[in-house]
GROMACS .gro file of C-alpha atoms in nm:
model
  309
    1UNK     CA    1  11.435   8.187  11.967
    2UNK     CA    2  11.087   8.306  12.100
    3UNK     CA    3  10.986   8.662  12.039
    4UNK     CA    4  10.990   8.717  12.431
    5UNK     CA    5  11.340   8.635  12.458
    6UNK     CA    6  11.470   8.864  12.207
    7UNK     CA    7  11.230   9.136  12.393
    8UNK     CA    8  11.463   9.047  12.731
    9UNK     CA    9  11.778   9.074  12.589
   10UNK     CA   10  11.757   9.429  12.381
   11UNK     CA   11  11.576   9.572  12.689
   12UNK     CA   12  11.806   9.495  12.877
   13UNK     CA   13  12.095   9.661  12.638
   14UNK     CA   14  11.835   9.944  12.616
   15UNK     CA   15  11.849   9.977  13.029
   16UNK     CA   16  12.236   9.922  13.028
   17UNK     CA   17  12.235  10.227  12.773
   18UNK     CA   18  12.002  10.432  12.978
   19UNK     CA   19  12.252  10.419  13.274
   20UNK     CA   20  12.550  10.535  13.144
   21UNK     CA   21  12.325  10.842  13.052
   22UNK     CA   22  12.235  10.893  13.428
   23UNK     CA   23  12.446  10.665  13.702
   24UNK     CA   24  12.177  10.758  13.961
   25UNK     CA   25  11.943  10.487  13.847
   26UNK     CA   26  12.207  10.247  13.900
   27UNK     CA   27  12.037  10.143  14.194
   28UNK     CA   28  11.663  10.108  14.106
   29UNK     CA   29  11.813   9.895  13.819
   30UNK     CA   30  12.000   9.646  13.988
   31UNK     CA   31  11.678   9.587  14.205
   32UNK     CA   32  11.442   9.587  13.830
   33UNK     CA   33  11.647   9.391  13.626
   34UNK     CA   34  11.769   9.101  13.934
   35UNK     CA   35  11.370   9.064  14.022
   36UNK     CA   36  11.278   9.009  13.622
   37UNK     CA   37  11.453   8.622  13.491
   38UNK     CA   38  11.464   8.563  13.133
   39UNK     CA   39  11.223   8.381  12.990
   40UNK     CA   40  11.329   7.962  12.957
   41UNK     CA   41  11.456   7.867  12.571
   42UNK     CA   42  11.266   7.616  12.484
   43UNK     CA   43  11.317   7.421  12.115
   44UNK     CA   44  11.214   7.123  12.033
   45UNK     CA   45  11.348   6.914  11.745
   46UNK     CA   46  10.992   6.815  11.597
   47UNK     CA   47  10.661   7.004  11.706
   48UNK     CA   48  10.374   6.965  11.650
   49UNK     CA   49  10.200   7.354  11.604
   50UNK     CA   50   9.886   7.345  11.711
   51UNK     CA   51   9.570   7.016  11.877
   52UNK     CA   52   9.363   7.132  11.625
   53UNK     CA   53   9.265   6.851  11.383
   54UNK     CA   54   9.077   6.888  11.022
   55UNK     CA   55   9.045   6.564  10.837
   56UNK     CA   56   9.144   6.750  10.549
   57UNK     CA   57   9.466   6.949  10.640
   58UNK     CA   58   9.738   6.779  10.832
   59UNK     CA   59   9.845   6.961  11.136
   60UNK     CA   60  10.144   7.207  11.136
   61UNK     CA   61  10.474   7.052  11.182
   62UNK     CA   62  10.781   7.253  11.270
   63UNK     CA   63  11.141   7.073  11.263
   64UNK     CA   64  11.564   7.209  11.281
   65UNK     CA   65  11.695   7.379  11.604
   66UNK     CA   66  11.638   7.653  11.623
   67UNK     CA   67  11.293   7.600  11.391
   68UNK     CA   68  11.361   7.635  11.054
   69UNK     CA   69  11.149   7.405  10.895
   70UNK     CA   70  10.752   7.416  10.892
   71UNK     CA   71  10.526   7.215  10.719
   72UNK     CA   72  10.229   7.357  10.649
   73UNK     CA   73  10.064   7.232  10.364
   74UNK     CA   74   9.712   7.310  10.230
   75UNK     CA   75   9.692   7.623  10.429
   76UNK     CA   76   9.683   7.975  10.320
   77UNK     CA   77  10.024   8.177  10.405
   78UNK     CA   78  10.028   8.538  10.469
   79UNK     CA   79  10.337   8.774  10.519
   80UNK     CA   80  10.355   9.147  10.684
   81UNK     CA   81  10.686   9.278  10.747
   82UNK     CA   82  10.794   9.634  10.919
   83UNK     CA   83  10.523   9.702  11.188
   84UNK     CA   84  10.789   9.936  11.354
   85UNK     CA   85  10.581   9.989  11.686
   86UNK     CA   86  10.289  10.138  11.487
   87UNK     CA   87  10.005   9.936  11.711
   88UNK     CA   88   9.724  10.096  11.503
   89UNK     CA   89   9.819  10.063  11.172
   90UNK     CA   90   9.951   9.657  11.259
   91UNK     CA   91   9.547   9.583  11.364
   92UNK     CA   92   9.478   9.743  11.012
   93UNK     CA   93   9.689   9.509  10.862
   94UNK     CA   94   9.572   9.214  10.994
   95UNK     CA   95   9.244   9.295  10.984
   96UNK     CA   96   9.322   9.386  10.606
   97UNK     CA   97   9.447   9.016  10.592
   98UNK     CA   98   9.138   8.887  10.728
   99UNK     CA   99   9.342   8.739  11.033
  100UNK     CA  100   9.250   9.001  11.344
  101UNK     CA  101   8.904   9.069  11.433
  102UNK     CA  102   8.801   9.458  11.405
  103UNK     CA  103   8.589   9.485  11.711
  104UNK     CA  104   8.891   9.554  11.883
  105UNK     CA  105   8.891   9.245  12.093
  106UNK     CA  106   9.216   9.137  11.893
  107UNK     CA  107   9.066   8.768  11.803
  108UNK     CA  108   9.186   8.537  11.539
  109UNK     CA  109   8.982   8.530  11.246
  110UNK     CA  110   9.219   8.397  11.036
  111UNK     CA  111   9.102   8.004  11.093
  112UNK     CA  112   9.390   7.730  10.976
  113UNK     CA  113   9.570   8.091  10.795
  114UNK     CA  114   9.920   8.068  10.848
  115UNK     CA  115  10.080   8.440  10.947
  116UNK     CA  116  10.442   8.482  10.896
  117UNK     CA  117  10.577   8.860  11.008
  118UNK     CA  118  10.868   8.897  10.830
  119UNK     CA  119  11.090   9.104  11.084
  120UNK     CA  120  11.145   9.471  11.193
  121UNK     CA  121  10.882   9.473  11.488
  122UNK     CA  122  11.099   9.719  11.657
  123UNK     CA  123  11.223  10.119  11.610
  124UNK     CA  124  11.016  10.388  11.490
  125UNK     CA  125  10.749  10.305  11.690
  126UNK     CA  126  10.638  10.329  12.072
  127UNK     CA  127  10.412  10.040  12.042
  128UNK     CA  128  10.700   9.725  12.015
  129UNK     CA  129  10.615   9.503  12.313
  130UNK     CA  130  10.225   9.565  12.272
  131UNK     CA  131  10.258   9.434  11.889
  132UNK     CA  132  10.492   9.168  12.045
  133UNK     CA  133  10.222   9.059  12.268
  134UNK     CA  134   9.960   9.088  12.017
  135UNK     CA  135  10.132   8.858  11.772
  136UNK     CA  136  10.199   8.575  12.068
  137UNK     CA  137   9.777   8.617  12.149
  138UNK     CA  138   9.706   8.561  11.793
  139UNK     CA  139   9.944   8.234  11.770
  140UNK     CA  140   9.787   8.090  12.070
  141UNK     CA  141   9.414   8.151  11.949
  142UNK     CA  142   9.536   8.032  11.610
  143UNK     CA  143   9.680   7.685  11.707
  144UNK     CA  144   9.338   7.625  11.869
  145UNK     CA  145   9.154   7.663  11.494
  146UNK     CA  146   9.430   7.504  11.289
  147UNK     CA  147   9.663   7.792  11.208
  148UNK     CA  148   9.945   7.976  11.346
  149UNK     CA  149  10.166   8.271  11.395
  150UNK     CA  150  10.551   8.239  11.300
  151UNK     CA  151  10.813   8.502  11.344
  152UNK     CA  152  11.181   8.542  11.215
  153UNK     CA  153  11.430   8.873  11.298
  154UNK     CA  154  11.505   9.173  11.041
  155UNK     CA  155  11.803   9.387  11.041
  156UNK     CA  156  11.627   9.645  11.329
  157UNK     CA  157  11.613   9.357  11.585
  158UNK     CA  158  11.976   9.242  11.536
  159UNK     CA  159  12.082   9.631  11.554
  160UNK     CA  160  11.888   9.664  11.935
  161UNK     CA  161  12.072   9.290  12.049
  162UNK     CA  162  12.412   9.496  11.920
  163UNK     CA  163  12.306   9.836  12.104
  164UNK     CA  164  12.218  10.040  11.783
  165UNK     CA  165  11.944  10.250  11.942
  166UNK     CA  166  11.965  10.523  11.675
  167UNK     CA  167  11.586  10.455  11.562
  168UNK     CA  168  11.445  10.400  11.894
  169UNK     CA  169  11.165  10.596  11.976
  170UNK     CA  170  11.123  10.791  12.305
  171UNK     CA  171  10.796  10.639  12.337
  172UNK     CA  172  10.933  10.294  12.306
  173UNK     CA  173  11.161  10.341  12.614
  174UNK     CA  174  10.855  10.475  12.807
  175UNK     CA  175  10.659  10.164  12.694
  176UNK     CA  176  10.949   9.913  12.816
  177UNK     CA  177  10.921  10.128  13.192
  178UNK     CA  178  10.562  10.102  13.207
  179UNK     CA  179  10.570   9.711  13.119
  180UNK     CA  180  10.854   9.665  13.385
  181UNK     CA  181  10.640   9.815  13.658
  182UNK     CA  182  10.387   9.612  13.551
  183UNK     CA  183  10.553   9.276  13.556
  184UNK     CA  184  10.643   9.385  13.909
  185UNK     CA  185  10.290   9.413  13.973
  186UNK     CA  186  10.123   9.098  13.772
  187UNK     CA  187  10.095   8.847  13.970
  188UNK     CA  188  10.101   8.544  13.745
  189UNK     CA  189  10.344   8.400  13.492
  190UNK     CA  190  10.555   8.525  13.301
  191UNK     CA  191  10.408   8.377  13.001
  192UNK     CA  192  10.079   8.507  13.080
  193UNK     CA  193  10.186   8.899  13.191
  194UNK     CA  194  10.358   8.906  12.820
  195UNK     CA  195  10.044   8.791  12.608
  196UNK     CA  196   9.826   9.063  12.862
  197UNK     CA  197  10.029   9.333  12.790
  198UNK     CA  198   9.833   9.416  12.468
  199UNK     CA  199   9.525   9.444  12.711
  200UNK     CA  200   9.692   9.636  12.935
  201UNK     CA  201   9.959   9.891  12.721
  202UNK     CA  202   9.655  10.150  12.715
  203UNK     CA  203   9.622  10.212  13.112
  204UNK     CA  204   9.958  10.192  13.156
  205UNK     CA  205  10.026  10.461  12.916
  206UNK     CA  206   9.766  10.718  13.074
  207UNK     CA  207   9.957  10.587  13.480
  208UNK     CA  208  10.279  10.653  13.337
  209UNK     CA  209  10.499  10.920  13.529
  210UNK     CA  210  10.763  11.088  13.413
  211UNK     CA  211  11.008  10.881  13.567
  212UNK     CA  212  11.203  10.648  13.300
  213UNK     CA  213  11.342  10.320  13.435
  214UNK     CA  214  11.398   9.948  13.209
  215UNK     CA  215  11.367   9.613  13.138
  216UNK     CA  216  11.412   9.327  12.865
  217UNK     CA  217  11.323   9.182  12.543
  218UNK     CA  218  11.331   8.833  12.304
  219UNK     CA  219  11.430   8.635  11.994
  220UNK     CA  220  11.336   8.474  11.674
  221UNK     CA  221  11.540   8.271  11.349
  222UNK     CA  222  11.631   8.498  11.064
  223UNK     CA  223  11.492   8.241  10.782
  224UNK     CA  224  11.215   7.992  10.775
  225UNK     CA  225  11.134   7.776  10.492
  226UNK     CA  226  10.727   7.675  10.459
  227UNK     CA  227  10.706   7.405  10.209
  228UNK     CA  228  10.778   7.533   9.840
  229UNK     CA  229  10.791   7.963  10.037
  230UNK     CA  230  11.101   8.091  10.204
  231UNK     CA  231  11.068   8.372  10.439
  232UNK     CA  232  11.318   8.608  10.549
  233UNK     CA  233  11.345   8.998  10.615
  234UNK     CA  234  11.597   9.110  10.376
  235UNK     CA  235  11.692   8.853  10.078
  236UNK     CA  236  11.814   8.491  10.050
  237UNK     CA  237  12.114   8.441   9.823
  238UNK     CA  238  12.288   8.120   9.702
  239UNK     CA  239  12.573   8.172   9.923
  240UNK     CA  240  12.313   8.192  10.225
  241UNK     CA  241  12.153   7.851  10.124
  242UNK     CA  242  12.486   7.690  10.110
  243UNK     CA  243  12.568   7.839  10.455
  244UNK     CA  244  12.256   7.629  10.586
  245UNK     CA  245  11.976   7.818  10.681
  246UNK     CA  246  11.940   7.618  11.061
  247UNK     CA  247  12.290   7.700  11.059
  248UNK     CA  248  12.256   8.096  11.008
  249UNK     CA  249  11.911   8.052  11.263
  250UNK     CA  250  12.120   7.855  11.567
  251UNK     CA  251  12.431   8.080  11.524
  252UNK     CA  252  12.246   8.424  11.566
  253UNK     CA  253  12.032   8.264  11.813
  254UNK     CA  254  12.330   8.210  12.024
  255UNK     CA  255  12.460   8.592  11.927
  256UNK     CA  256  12.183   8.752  12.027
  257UNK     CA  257  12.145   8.504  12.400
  258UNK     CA  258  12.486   8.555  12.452
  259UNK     CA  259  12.549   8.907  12.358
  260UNK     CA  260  12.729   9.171  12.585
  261UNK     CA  261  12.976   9.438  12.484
  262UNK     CA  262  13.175   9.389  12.824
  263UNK     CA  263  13.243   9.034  12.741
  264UNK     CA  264  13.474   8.823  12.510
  265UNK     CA  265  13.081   8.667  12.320
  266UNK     CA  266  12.981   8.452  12.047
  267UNK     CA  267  13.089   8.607  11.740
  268UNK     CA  268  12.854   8.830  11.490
  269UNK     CA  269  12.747   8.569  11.237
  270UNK     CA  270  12.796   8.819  10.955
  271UNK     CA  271  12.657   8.651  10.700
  272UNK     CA  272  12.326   8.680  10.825
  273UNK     CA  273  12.362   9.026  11.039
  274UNK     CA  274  12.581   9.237  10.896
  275UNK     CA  275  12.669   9.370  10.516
  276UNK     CA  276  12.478   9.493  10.225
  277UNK     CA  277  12.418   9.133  10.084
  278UNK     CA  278  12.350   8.944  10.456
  279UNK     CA  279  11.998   8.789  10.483
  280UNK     CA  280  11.860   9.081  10.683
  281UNK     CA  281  12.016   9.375  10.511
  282UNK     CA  282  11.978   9.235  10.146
  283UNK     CA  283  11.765   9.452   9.931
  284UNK     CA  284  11.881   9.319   9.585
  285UNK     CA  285  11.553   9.207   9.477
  286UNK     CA  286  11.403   9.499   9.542
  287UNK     CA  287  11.605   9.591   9.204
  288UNK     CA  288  11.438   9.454   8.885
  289UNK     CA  289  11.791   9.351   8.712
  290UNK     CA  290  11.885   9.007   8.538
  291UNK     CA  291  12.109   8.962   8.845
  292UNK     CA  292  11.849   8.963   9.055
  293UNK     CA  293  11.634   8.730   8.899
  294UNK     CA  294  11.934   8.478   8.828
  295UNK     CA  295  12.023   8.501   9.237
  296UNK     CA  296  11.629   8.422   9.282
  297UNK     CA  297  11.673   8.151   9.026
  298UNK     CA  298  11.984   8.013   9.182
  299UNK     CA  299  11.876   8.004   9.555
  300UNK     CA  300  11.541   7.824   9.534
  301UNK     CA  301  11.699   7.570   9.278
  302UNK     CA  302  11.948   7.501   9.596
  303UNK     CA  303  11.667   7.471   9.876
  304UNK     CA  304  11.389   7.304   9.629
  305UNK     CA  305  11.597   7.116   9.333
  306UNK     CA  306  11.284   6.915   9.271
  307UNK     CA  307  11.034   7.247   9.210
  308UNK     CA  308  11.316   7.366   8.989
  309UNK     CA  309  11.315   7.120   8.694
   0.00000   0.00000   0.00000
């Protein structure tokens, strides 16, 4: 799914927790949350990523549903993982990667670069939707010079779709009230108020009252192969590959859509959400064992047998 899909849907469990702590917003919410429609899914089998031609680089191809797949070849790749909100020290980053201008007009640098953010957007932070935003500029302005900007959920996004707010920030609820008031206010698309909002988060911040009302939030896969580089938050493991990684991405996809405590919903694909060894939790390789290495070993012999032998 699309980053501002999973924004709609947490907000929204964010909002639905907000209420129960004071019933006398009931009201203003109803009216907020009927007048704001979730953005359309939209997945295409084959895409092509971005117009932008160079005779020497194909163009960016992304395939499975939901996208899984991405060709990419001849491009340079770069990861960042765990922004957590932090707005400032995400422009270091990707100014660090050579991707983000740093004359704080937030333009894309990075030419036919490839930028893959690895997960954790959210918690900690007060700055989620603003990064959000950011990241969805940057992919547009990329596709126009031959690169792009791919996205795939860690374990912090799948704990907001579940209602685990236990790392949200204060100032990350504020920032979800000041962006509702000012979809209320923007008078074009959807689309376009979501990739504004890093223009915009600054006034609204110094407007904001101290009333507190909410909104919504988006989605993203939870794996993504790139030629001979796989890219997820946590870990793959074999037992992950043999699960199918479109598999995992289409079954939390429809988790995190379909969500709601109150109702009988999809059930939690585990294997990829939940546990010490699921593709968002994982932190085996962080350990520098023989076990890790032979899991390494064993999972990209699975997805790339012929880069193996």
């Amino acid at each position: 799914m699309c980053s501002h899909e999973l924004f709609a849907v947490a907000v929204q469990n964010r909002w639905t927790q907000f209420l129960r702590e004071d019933g006398n917003r009931e009201v203003m919410a109803a009216v907020s949350l009927g007048s704001l429609s979730l953005p359309p899914l939209k997945y295409q089998k084959v895409a092509v990523c971005c117009s932008y031609v160079n005779g020497s680089l194909r163009p960016i191809t992304v395939s499975g549903n939901p996208p899984t797949f991405v060709s990419a070849s001849g491009r340079r790749i770069v990861a960042v993982g765990d922004l957590h909100g932090d707005l400032s020290k995400t422009r270091l980053a990707l100014e660090m990667a050579g991707v983000l201008s740093s004359d704080g007009q937030d333009l894309w640098i990075g030419g036919e670069t490839v930028l893959v953010q690895l997960g954790d957007i959210l918690d900690r932070g007060e700055d989620e939707i603003a990064i959000l935003s950011l990241l969805r500029s940057l992919d547009i302005q990329a596709k126009s010079t031959g690169g792009a900007v791919f996205q795939v959920n860690g374990n912090h996004e799948t704990m907001n779709v579940e209602g685990d707010f236990r790392y949200v920030d204060p100032g990350a609820f504020d920032e979800c009230i000041d962006f509702l008031d000012y979809l209320d206010e923007y008078k074009g698309t959807w689309d376009d108020a979501f990739i504004g909002w890093i223009r915009a988060t600054k006034w609204w911040k110094k407007k904001r009252t101290s009333e507190s009302y909410w909104t919504r939030w988006n989605f993203l896969k939870v794996s993504a192969l790139f030629d001979d580089w796989i890219f997820c938050h946590g870990g793959l493991l074999p037992h992950h590959v043999a699960y199918g990684l479109e598999r995992m991405n289409k079954e939390v996809s429809f988790w995190m859509r379909d969500f709601s405590e109150s109702s009988d919903g999809p059930a939690v694909p585990f294997i990829a959400t939940r546990g010490y060894d699921s593709i968002v939790w994982n932190r085996l390789y962080s350990r520098d064992s023989a076990d890790a290495k032979y899991q390494i070993l064993q999972a990209c012999s699975l997805i790339l047998p012929n880069k193996m032998t």
